[in-house]
mmCIF file of C-alpha atoms in Angstrom:
data_model
loop_
_atom_site.group_PDB
_atom_site.id
_atom_site.type_symbol
_atom_site.label_atom_id
_atom_site.label_comp_id
_atom_site.label_asym_id
_atom_site.label_seq_id
_atom_site.Cartn_x
_atom_site.Cartn_y
_atom_site.Cartn_z
ATOM 1 C CA UNK A 118 5.694 9.785 1.145
ATOM 2 C CA UNK A 119 3.642 12.870 0.289
ATOM 3 C CA UNK A 120 4.714 16.321 1.592
ATOM 4 C CA UNK A 121 1.657 16.461 3.868
ATOM 5 C CA UNK A 122 2.479 13.103 5.447
ATOM 6 C CA UNK A 123 6.106 14.070 5.847
ATOM 7 C CA UNK A 124 5.072 17.270 7.628
ATOM 8 C CA UNK A 125 2.783 15.281 9.920
ATOM 9 C CA UNK A 126 5.603 12.871 10.805
ATOM 10 C CA UNK A 127 7.944 15.716 11.682
ATOM 11 C CA UNK A 128 5.306 17.507 13.715
ATOM 12 C CA UNK A 129 4.488 14.378 15.712
ATOM 13 C CA UNK A 130 8.151 13.582 16.233
ATOM 14 C CA UNK A 131 8.814 16.999 17.706
ATOM 15 C CA UNK A 132 5.798 16.582 19.967
ATOM 16 C CA UNK A 133 6.135 12.972 21.079
ATOM 17 C CA UNK A 134 8.412 10.100 20.084
ATOM 18 C CA UNK A 135 5.753 7.644 21.222
ATOM 19 C CA UNK A 136 3.170 9.163 18.903
ATOM 20 C CA UNK A 137 5.676 9.090 16.044
ATOM 21 C CA UNK A 138 6.222 5.385 16.570
ATOM 22 C CA UNK A 139 2.483 4.662 16.513
ATOM 23 C CA UNK A 140 1.788 6.693 13.379
ATOM 24 C CA UNK A 141 4.896 5.382 11.635
ATOM 25 C CA UNK A 142 3.948 1.780 12.344
ATOM 26 C CA UNK A 143 0.401 2.345 11.116
ATOM 27 C CA UNK A 144 1.635 4.033 7.947
ATOM 28 C CA UNK A 145 3.953 1.140 7.150
ATOM 29 C CA UNK A 146 1.382 -1.572 7.913
ATOM 30 C CA UNK A 147 0.229 -2.782 4.504
ATOM 31 C CA UNK A 148 -0.670 -6.257 5.718
ATOM 32 C CA UNK A 149 2.548 -7.886 4.516
ATOM 33 C CA UNK A 150 4.901 -9.618 6.939
ATOM 34 C CA UNK A 151 8.105 -11.614 6.826
ATOM 35 C CA UNK A 152 7.561 -15.378 6.575
ATOM 36 C CA UNK A 153 3.782 -15.041 6.279
ATOM 37 C CA UNK A 154 3.372 -18.756 5.520
ATOM 38 C CA UNK A 155 5.409 -20.082 8.448
ATOM 39 C CA UNK A 156 2.334 -21.762 9.980
ATOM 40 C CA UNK A 157 0.063 -22.499 7.006
ATOM 41 C CA UNK A 158 2.778 -23.592 4.570
ATOM 42 C CA UNK A 159 6.247 -23.499 6.138
ATOM 43 C CA UNK A 160 7.930 -24.967 3.042
ATOM 44 C CA UNK A 161 6.424 -22.442 0.603
ATOM 45 C CA UNK A 162 9.466 -20.231 0.044
ATOM 46 C CA UNK A 163 11.822 -23.199 -0.157
ATOM 47 C CA UNK A 164 9.593 -24.890 -2.756
ATOM 48 C CA UNK A 165 9.560 -21.716 -4.864
ATOM 49 C CA UNK A 166 13.326 -21.420 -4.574
ATOM 50 C CA UNK A 167 13.900 -25.026 -5.637
ATOM 51 C CA UNK A 168 11.456 -24.753 -8.544
ATOM 52 C CA UNK A 169 13.216 -21.622 -9.821
ATOM 53 C CA UNK A 170 16.551 -23.444 -9.706
ATOM 54 C CA UNK A 171 15.140 -26.460 -11.553
ATOM 55 C CA UNK A 172 13.464 -24.340 -14.211
ATOM 56 C CA UNK A 173 16.619 -22.327 -14.760
ATOM 57 C CA UNK A 174 18.615 -25.497 -15.343
ATOM 58 C CA UNK A 175 16.181 -26.471 -18.105
ATOM 59 C CA UNK A 176 15.398 -23.030 -19.527
ATOM 60 C CA UNK A 177 18.193 -20.506 -19.178
ATOM 61 C CA UNK A 178 16.181 -17.364 -19.930
ATOM 62 C CA UNK A 179 13.631 -17.772 -17.155
ATOM 63 C CA UNK A 180 15.405 -15.474 -14.664
ATOM 64 C CA UNK A 181 14.960 -12.466 -16.952
ATOM 65 C CA UNK A 182 11.273 -13.273 -17.373
ATOM 66 C CA UNK A 183 10.667 -13.331 -13.622
ATOM 67 C CA UNK A 184 12.442 -10.013 -13.224
ATOM 68 C CA UNK A 185 10.213 -8.422 -15.872
ATOM 69 C CA UNK A 186 7.110 -9.985 -14.315
ATOM 70 C CA UNK A 187 7.484 -8.157 -11.014
ATOM 71 C CA UNK A 188 7.930 -4.841 -12.812
ATOM 72 C CA UNK A 189 4.984 -5.286 -15.188
ATOM 73 C CA UNK A 190 2.642 -6.570 -12.492
ATOM 74 C CA UNK A 191 3.495 -4.479 -9.458
ATOM 75 C CA UNK A 192 3.871 -1.166 -11.304
ATOM 76 C CA UNK A 193 0.283 -1.266 -12.558
ATOM 77 C CA UNK A 194 -1.684 -0.043 -9.523
ATOM 78 C CA UNK A 195 -1.220 -3.152 -7.382
ATOM 79 C CA UNK A 196 1.066 -6.131 -6.892
ATOM 80 C CA UNK A 197 -1.782 -8.628 -7.332
ATOM 81 C CA UNK A 198 -0.770 -11.021 -10.167
ATOM 82 C CA UNK A 199 -3.285 -9.439 -12.538
ATOM 83 C CA UNK A 200 -0.561 -9.821 -15.183
ATOM 84 C CA UNK A 201 -0.963 -13.592 -15.052
ATOM 85 C CA UNK A 202 -4.666 -13.612 -15.965
ATOM 86 C CA UNK A 203 -5.376 -14.721 -19.527
ATOM 87 C CA UNK A 204 -7.985 -13.120 -21.781
ATOM 88 C CA UNK A 205 -11.653 -14.024 -21.494
ATOM 89 C CA UNK A 206 -14.692 -13.140 -23.591
ATOM 90 C CA UNK A 207 -15.248 -10.156 -21.313
ATOM 91 C CA UNK A 208 -11.734 -9.049 -20.453
ATOM 92 C CA UNK A 209 -8.465 -8.604 -22.357
ATOM 93 C CA UNK A 210 -5.353 -9.839 -20.623
ATOM 94 C CA UNK A 211 -2.519 -7.461 -19.771
ATOM 95 C CA UNK A 212 -0.343 -9.964 -21.600
ATOM 96 C CA UNK A 213 -2.034 -8.991 -24.873
ATOM 97 C CA UNK A 214 -1.254 -5.267 -24.583
ATOM 98 C CA UNK A 215 1.476 -3.757 -26.764
ATOM 99 C CA UNK A 216 3.334 -2.660 -23.636
ATOM 100 C CA UNK A 217 3.711 -6.319 -22.641
ATOM 101 C CA UNK A 218 5.564 -7.189 -25.848
ATOM 102 C CA UNK A 219 8.298 -9.709 -25.177
ATOM 103 C CA UNK A 220 6.905 -10.988 -21.872
ATOM 104 C CA UNK A 221 6.962 -14.766 -21.861
ATOM 105 C CA UNK A 222 7.365 -17.945 -19.811
ATOM 106 C CA UNK A 223 4.173 -17.494 -17.807
ATOM 107 C CA UNK A 224 3.760 -21.263 -17.911
ATOM 108 C CA UNK A 225 6.693 -21.562 -15.539
ATOM 109 C CA UNK A 226 4.778 -19.624 -12.893
ATOM 110 C CA UNK A 227 2.040 -22.236 -13.330
ATOM 111 C CA UNK A 228 4.658 -24.956 -12.788
ATOM 112 C CA UNK A 229 5.746 -23.353 -9.522
ATOM 113 C CA UNK A 230 2.130 -22.871 -8.438
ATOM 114 C CA UNK A 231 1.377 -26.554 -9.065
ATOM 115 C CA UNK A 232 4.347 -27.579 -6.910
ATOM 116 C CA UNK A 233 3.220 -25.320 -4.071
ATOM 117 C CA UNK A 234 -0.376 -26.530 -4.388
ATOM 118 C CA UNK A 235 0.752 -30.119 -3.966
ATOM 119 C CA UNK A 236 2.225 -29.186 -0.590
ATOM 120 C CA UNK A 237 -0.365 -26.630 0.578
ATOM 121 C CA UNK A 238 -3.577 -26.471 -1.479
ATOM 122 C CA UNK A 239 -5.273 -23.077 -1.605
ATOM 123 C CA UNK A 240 -2.812 -21.313 0.700
ATOM 124 C CA UNK A 241 -0.122 -19.475 -1.289
ATOM 125 C CA UNK A 242 -1.158 -16.691 -3.654
ATOM 126 C CA UNK A 243 0.022 -16.332 -7.232
ATOM 127 C CA UNK A 244 1.087 -12.768 -6.432
ATOM 128 C CA UNK A 245 3.440 -13.997 -3.698
ATOM 129 C CA UNK A 246 4.771 -16.659 -6.079
ATOM 130 C CA UNK A 247 5.365 -13.992 -8.731
ATOM 131 C CA UNK A 248 7.268 -11.783 -6.279
ATOM 132 C CA UNK A 249 9.306 -14.581 -4.688
ATOM 133 C CA UNK A 250 10.216 -16.133 -8.045
ATOM 134 C CA UNK A 251 11.524 -12.717 -9.136
ATOM 135 C CA UNK A 252 13.579 -12.571 -5.946
ATOM 136 C CA UNK A 253 15.010 -16.020 -6.609
ATOM 137 C CA UNK A 254 15.714 -15.011 -10.202
ATOM 138 C CA UNK A 255 18.128 -12.333 -9.041
ATOM 139 C CA UNK A 256 19.440 -13.952 -5.889
ATOM 140 C CA UNK A 257 23.156 -14.572 -5.607
ATOM 141 C CA UNK A 258 23.234 -18.229 -6.654
ATOM 142 C CA UNK A 259 26.281 -19.638 -8.355
ATOM 143 C CA UNK A 260 23.997 -21.828 -10.409
ATOM 144 C CA UNK A 261 22.281 -18.843 -11.968
ATOM 145 C CA UNK A 262 25.331 -16.717 -12.664
ATOM 146 C CA UNK A 263 23.264 -13.590 -12.074
ATOM 147 C CA UNK A 264 25.292 -12.275 -9.210
ATOM 148 C CA UNK A 265 22.427 -10.275 -7.749
ATOM 149 C CA UNK A 266 21.732 -9.632 -4.075
ATOM 150 C CA UNK A 267 19.447 -11.705 -1.858
ATOM 151 C CA UNK A 268 16.437 -9.528 -1.011
ATOM 152 C CA UNK A 269 14.320 -10.344 2.065
ATOM 153 C CA UNK A 270 10.711 -9.814 0.970
ATOM 154 C CA UNK A 271 7.470 -9.784 2.895
ATOM 155 C CA UNK A 272 4.552 -11.978 1.892
ATOM 156 C CA UNK A 273 0.813 -12.161 2.491
ATOM 157 C CA UNK A 274 -0.439 -10.776 -0.834
ATOM 158 C CA UNK A 275 -3.720 -11.953 -2.273
ATOM 159 C CA UNK A 276 -4.648 -12.193 -5.920
ATOM 160 C CA UNK A 277 -6.730 -9.737 -7.901
ATOM 161 C CA UNK A 278 -9.788 -10.981 -9.750
ATOM 162 C CA UNK A 279 -9.540 -8.882 -12.906
ATOM 163 C CA UNK A 280 -7.106 -7.644 -15.511
ATOM 164 C CA UNK A 281 -5.817 -4.084 -15.251
ATOM 165 C CA UNK A 282 -5.154 -3.734 -18.974
ATOM 166 C CA UNK A 283 -7.031 -0.424 -19.127
ATOM 167 C CA UNK A 284 -4.556 1.071 -16.613
ATOM 168 C CA UNK A 285 -1.289 0.047 -18.274
ATOM 169 C CA UNK A 286 -0.622 3.299 -20.103
ATOM 170 C CA UNK A 287 -1.353 5.403 -17.036
ATOM 171 C CA UNK A 288 0.799 3.457 -14.594
ATOM 172 C CA UNK A 289 3.558 1.596 -16.443
ATOM 173 C CA UNK A 290 6.669 3.657 -17.254
ATOM 174 C CA UNK A 291 7.729 3.355 -20.905
ATOM 175 C CA UNK A 292 11.214 3.325 -22.408
ATOM 176 C CA UNK A 293 10.252 6.075 -24.892
ATOM 177 C CA UNK A 294 8.835 8.459 -22.297
ATOM 178 C CA UNK A 295 10.737 11.421 -20.926
ATOM 179 C CA UNK A 296 12.803 10.778 -17.846
ATOM 180 C CA UNK A 297 10.493 13.177 -16.003
ATOM 181 C CA UNK A 298 7.493 10.974 -16.764
ATOM 182 C CA UNK A 299 9.405 7.868 -15.684
ATOM 183 C CA UNK A 300 10.452 9.489 -12.409
ATOM 184 C CA UNK A 301 6.884 10.645 -11.776
ATOM 185 C CA UNK A 302 5.363 7.206 -12.331
ATOM 186 C CA UNK A 303 7.876 5.480 -10.094
ATOM 187 C CA UNK A 304 7.551 8.302 -7.579
ATOM 188 C CA UNK A 305 3.830 7.584 -7.308
ATOM 189 C CA UNK A 306 4.811 4.131 -6.023
ATOM 190 C CA UNK A 307 7.101 5.661 -3.403
ATOM 191 C CA UNK A 308 10.300 4.934 -5.327
ATOM 192 C CA UNK A 309 12.732 7.868 -5.299
ATOM 193 C CA UNK A 310 15.330 8.896 -7.890
ATOM 194 C CA UNK A 311 18.183 6.587 -6.784
ATOM 195 C CA UNK A 312 15.645 3.768 -6.607
ATOM 196 C CA UNK A 313 14.560 4.425 -10.198
ATOM 197 C CA UNK A 314 18.184 4.506 -11.374
ATOM 198 C CA UNK A 315 18.795 1.195 -9.602
ATOM 199 C CA UNK A 316 15.667 -0.504 -10.985
ATOM 200 C CA UNK A 317 16.653 0.388 -14.536
ATOM 201 C CA UNK A 318 19.881 -1.449 -13.800
ATOM 202 C CA UNK A 319 17.813 -4.550 -14.564
ATOM 203 C CA UNK A 320 18.660 -3.635 -18.174
ATOM 204 C CA UNK A 321 22.055 -5.107 -17.331
ATOM 205 C CA UNK A 322 20.657 -8.532 -18.216
ATOM 206 C CA UNK A 323 18.508 -9.924 -20.973
ATOM 207 C CA UNK A 324 17.890 -8.508 -24.405
ATOM 208 C CA UNK A 325 15.894 -5.876 -26.276
ATOM 209 C CA UNK A 326 13.918 -6.767 -29.387
ATOM 210 C CA UNK A 327 14.714 -4.793 -32.526
ATOM 211 C CA UNK A 328 11.176 -3.400 -32.662
ATOM 212 C CA UNK A 329 12.114 -1.328 -29.595
ATOM 213 C CA UNK A 330 15.363 -0.064 -31.151
ATOM 214 C CA UNK A 331 14.850 0.678 -34.827
ATOM 215 C CA UNK A 332 13.716 4.251 -34.264
ATOM 216 C CA UNK A 333 17.273 4.939 -33.080
ATOM 217 C CA UNK A 334 18.746 3.389 -36.232
ATOM 218 C CA UNK A 335 16.353 4.242 -39.065
ATOM 219 C CA UNK A 336 15.915 6.326 -41.185
ATOM 220 C CA UNK A 337 19.013 7.864 -39.602
ATOM 221 C CA UNK A 338 21.210 6.730 -36.745
ATOM 222 C CA UNK A 339 20.686 8.598 -33.487
ATOM 223 C CA UNK A 340 23.806 10.805 -33.123
ATOM 224 C CA UNK A 341 23.708 10.212 -29.358
ATOM 225 C CA UNK A 342 24.738 6.573 -29.860
ATOM 226 C CA UNK A 343 28.371 5.607 -29.439
ATOM 227 C CA UNK A 344 29.747 5.154 -33.007
ATOM 228 C CA UNK A 345 31.576 1.995 -31.919
ATOM 229 C CA UNK A 346 28.277 0.398 -30.898
ATOM 230 C CA UNK A 347 26.319 1.194 -34.081
ATOM 231 C CA UNK A 348 27.705 -1.539 -36.413
ATOM 232 C CA UNK A 349 26.718 -4.238 -33.907
ATOM 233 C CA UNK A 350 23.207 -2.819 -33.555
ATOM 234 C CA UNK A 351 22.761 -2.566 -37.341
ATOM 235 C CA UNK A 352 23.975 -6.139 -37.764
ATOM 236 C CA UNK A 353 21.472 -7.409 -35.200
ATOM 237 C CA UNK A 354 18.663 -5.174 -36.483
ATOM 238 C CA UNK A 355 19.120 -5.014 -40.285
ATOM 239 C CA UNK A 356 15.498 -4.123 -41.066
ATOM 240 C CA UNK A 357 13.790 -0.795 -40.448
ATOM 241 C CA UNK A 358 10.510 -2.657 -39.894
ATOM 242 C CA UNK A 359 11.479 -5.866 -38.087
ATOM 243 C CA UNK A 360 9.122 -8.793 -37.817
ATOM 244 C CA UNK A 361 7.847 -8.735 -34.220
ATOM 245 C CA UNK A 362 7.634 -12.535 -34.285
ATOM 246 C CA UNK A 363 11.221 -12.978 -35.441
ATOM 247 C CA UNK A 364 14.071 -13.568 -33.017
ATOM 248 C CA UNK A 365 15.808 -10.244 -33.674
ATOM 249 C CA UNK A 366 17.345 -8.619 -30.645
ATOM 250 C CA UNK A 367 20.401 -6.962 -29.139
ATOM 251 C CA UNK A 368 21.871 -7.987 -25.796
ATOM 252 C CA UNK A 369 21.421 -5.207 -23.263
ATOM 253 C CA UNK A 370 24.987 -5.623 -22.059
ATOM 254 C CA UNK A 371 27.430 -7.286 -24.447
ATOM 255 C CA UNK A 372 30.139 -7.454 -21.784
ATOM 256 C CA UNK A 373 28.299 -9.404 -19.085
ATOM 257 C CA UNK A 374 24.913 -10.270 -20.660
ATOM 258 C CA UNK A 375 24.003 -12.972 -18.115
ATOM 259 C CA UNK A 376 25.155 -11.184 -14.981
ATOM 260 C CA UNK A 377 23.191 -8.613 -13.013
ATOM 261 C CA UNK A 378 25.929 -6.084 -12.285
ATOM 262 C CA UNK A 379 26.815 -2.401 -12.527
ATOM 263 C CA UNK A 380 28.362 -2.694 -15.998
ATOM 264 C CA UNK A 381 25.102 -1.257 -17.337
ATOM 265 C CA UNK A 382 25.917 2.126 -15.825
ATOM 266 C CA UNK A 383 29.359 2.230 -17.402
ATOM 267 C CA UNK A 384 27.752 1.378 -20.737
ATOM 268 C CA UNK A 385 25.174 4.138 -20.656
ATOM 269 C CA UNK A 386 27.745 6.709 -19.565
ATOM 270 C CA UNK A 387 29.642 5.622 -22.692
ATOM 271 C CA UNK A 388 26.476 6.160 -24.808
ATOM 272 C CA UNK A 389 25.956 2.436 -25.355
ATOM 273 C CA UNK A 390 22.470 2.305 -23.873
ATOM 274 C CA UNK A 391 19.951 0.722 -26.249
ATOM 275 C CA UNK A 392 16.794 2.530 -25.189
ATOM 276 C CA UNK A 393 15.960 6.223 -25.027
ATOM 277 C CA UNK A 394 15.408 5.952 -21.286
ATOM 278 C CA UNK A 395 18.923 4.505 -20.878
ATOM 279 C CA UNK A 396 20.433 7.528 -22.613
ATOM 280 C CA UNK A 397 18.331 9.993 -20.630
ATOM 281 C CA UNK A 398 19.204 8.281 -17.365
ATOM 282 C CA UNK A 399 22.907 8.851 -17.985
ATOM 283 C CA UNK A 400 22.566 12.495 -18.998
ATOM 284 C CA UNK A 401 19.715 14.031 -16.997
ATOM 285 C CA UNK A 402 21.019 16.145 -14.129
ATOM 286 C CA UNK A 403 18.627 14.473 -11.663
ATOM 287 C CA UNK A 404 19.777 10.937 -12.399
ATOM 288 C CA UNK A 405 23.353 11.230 -13.689
ATOM 289 C CA UNK A 406 24.955 11.590 -10.224
ATOM 290 C CA UNK A 407 23.421 8.251 -9.162
ATOM 291 C CA UNK A 408 24.399 6.609 -12.465
ATOM 292 C CA UNK A 409 27.998 7.649 -11.886
ATOM 293 C CA UNK A 410 27.900 6.449 -8.288
ATOM 294 C CA UNK A 411 26.491 3.049 -9.279
ATOM 295 C CA UNK A 412 29.009 2.758 -12.107
ATOM 296 C CA UNK A 413 31.755 3.069 -9.492
ATOM 297 C CA UNK A 414 30.238 0.900 -6.779
ATOM 298 C CA UNK A 415 28.435 -2.388 -7.317
ATOM 299 C CA UNK A 416 27.765 -2.510 -3.582
ATOM 300 C CA UNK A 417 25.855 0.776 -3.786
ATOM 301 C CA UNK A 418 23.943 -0.449 -6.843
ATOM 302 C CA UNK A 419 22.916 -3.658 -5.061
ATOM 303 C CA UNK A 420 21.854 -1.748 -1.951
ATOM 304 C CA UNK A 421 19.621 0.627 -3.905
ATOM 305 C CA UNK A 422 18.356 -2.146 -6.180
ATOM 306 C CA UNK A 423 17.312 -4.252 -3.183
ATOM 307 C CA UNK A 424 15.537 -1.283 -1.602
ATOM 308 C CA UNK A 425 13.723 -0.423 -4.849
ATOM 309 C CA UNK A 426 12.620 -4.013 -5.500
ATOM 310 C CA UNK A 427 11.242 -4.148 -1.962
ATOM 311 C CA UNK A 428 9.247 -0.945 -2.486
ATOM 312 C CA UNK A 429 7.987 -2.161 -5.857
ATOM 313 C CA UNK A 430 6.913 -5.511 -4.403
ATOM 314 C CA UNK A 431 4.932 -3.749 -1.673
ATOM 315 C CA UNK A 432 3.049 -1.434 -4.002
ATOM 316 C CA UNK A 433 -0.595 -1.364 -2.895
ATOM 317 C CA UNK A 434 -0.989 -5.109 -2.209
ATOM 318 C CA UNK A 435 -4.297 -6.853 -1.650
ATOM 319 C CA UNK A 436 -4.243 -8.349 1.849
ATOM 320 C CA UNK A 437 -6.613 -9.558 4.541
ATOM 321 C CA UNK A 438 -10.011 -10.287 3.003
ATOM 322 C CA UNK A 439 -9.358 -8.463 -0.282
ATOM 323 C CA UNK A 440 -8.914 -10.459 -3.462
ATOM 324 C CA UNK A 441 -8.549 -14.237 -3.380
ATOM 325 C CA UNK A 442 -6.047 -17.084 -3.451
ATOM 326 C CA UNK A 443 -6.308 -18.355 -7.018
ATOM 327 C CA UNK A 444 -6.417 -22.086 -7.624
ATOM 328 C CA UNK A 445 -4.823 -21.508 -11.011
ATOM 329 C CA UNK A 446 -2.747 -18.412 -11.759
ATOM 330 C CA UNK A 447 -4.134 -17.801 -15.246
ATOM 331 C CA UNK A 448 -7.792 -17.562 -14.219
ATOM 332 C CA UNK A 449 -9.776 -16.207 -11.310
ATOM 333 C CA UNK A 450 -11.460 -18.746 -9.056
ATOM 334 C CA UNK A 451 -14.897 -17.953 -10.473
ATOM 335 C CA UNK A 452 -13.655 -18.658 -13.993
ATOM 336 C CA UNK A 453 -11.857 -21.757 -12.722
ATOM 337 C CA UNK A 454 -15.118 -23.165 -11.331
ATOM 338 C CA UNK A 455 -16.982 -22.293 -14.544
ATOM 339 C CA UNK A 456 -14.637 -24.438 -16.627
ATOM 340 C CA UNK A 457 -16.100 -27.802 -17.685
#
């Protein structure tokens, strides 16, 4: 919330509680609601949940992909599934941008969409599927071994019609940026400092490709790295110029690599963070207190993580008559109809 809006809220509250309620409700009304599809497609969320479980059984790395999807889509101006659009003769896909390196498994979103379409044709948006599949990817299911919290999320998003590739640099926080820049970009979405610290806890799972790490290893090892961690990193990333197409990576968390937990915060306090942003998070005076608090309490981490994911998922959605409900997640409806 901007300072001007905050001042207005306080002024109205001191004048009239009724007025505060009206303005507050209006300010929070972004068109999203809980269980949006309860009439038009009551089985939608259950279908998405079951598809995520089935896909995870077959392809173990899908949960990490869904978690990255929500970040890369919703952080770039709007949570509208623009990330899922493939390149055309007129428009480059966000998937092709350097900042999207390592994103994969988009075909599994198509699989989920097809299952939902069989039940309710033309009803459920790809942007809602993207958000709900991310939620199911981190939900506390024994099957998935991720250990994350269940996050109630609103639905009712509609899909954008064009790629936002030209906005990626301006909106998407980068692991090599200063922590100030990262805080500012998340802050523009309404996510505060503890929320940012919690979101970066997603680095607790998955892996980081060597292309993102070598600047900390070559030509000289970053002295900020824990000496005990360096031999492992050098073994996994033996080349100063790694092949981006090769499977060369380091697990973000060697202790519990498949579990979303607060071990990440203990690692970065011990200088075992892989990325520059991980190191800065643990040492900047604005973020370190929250890192220490999350390192001590998984409950606190989950609470802040759930809140931050909710805010991220509600970033400037298209609702009402804006956008469309795509027939196919990789192309807009106009392009879909133009296909032979």
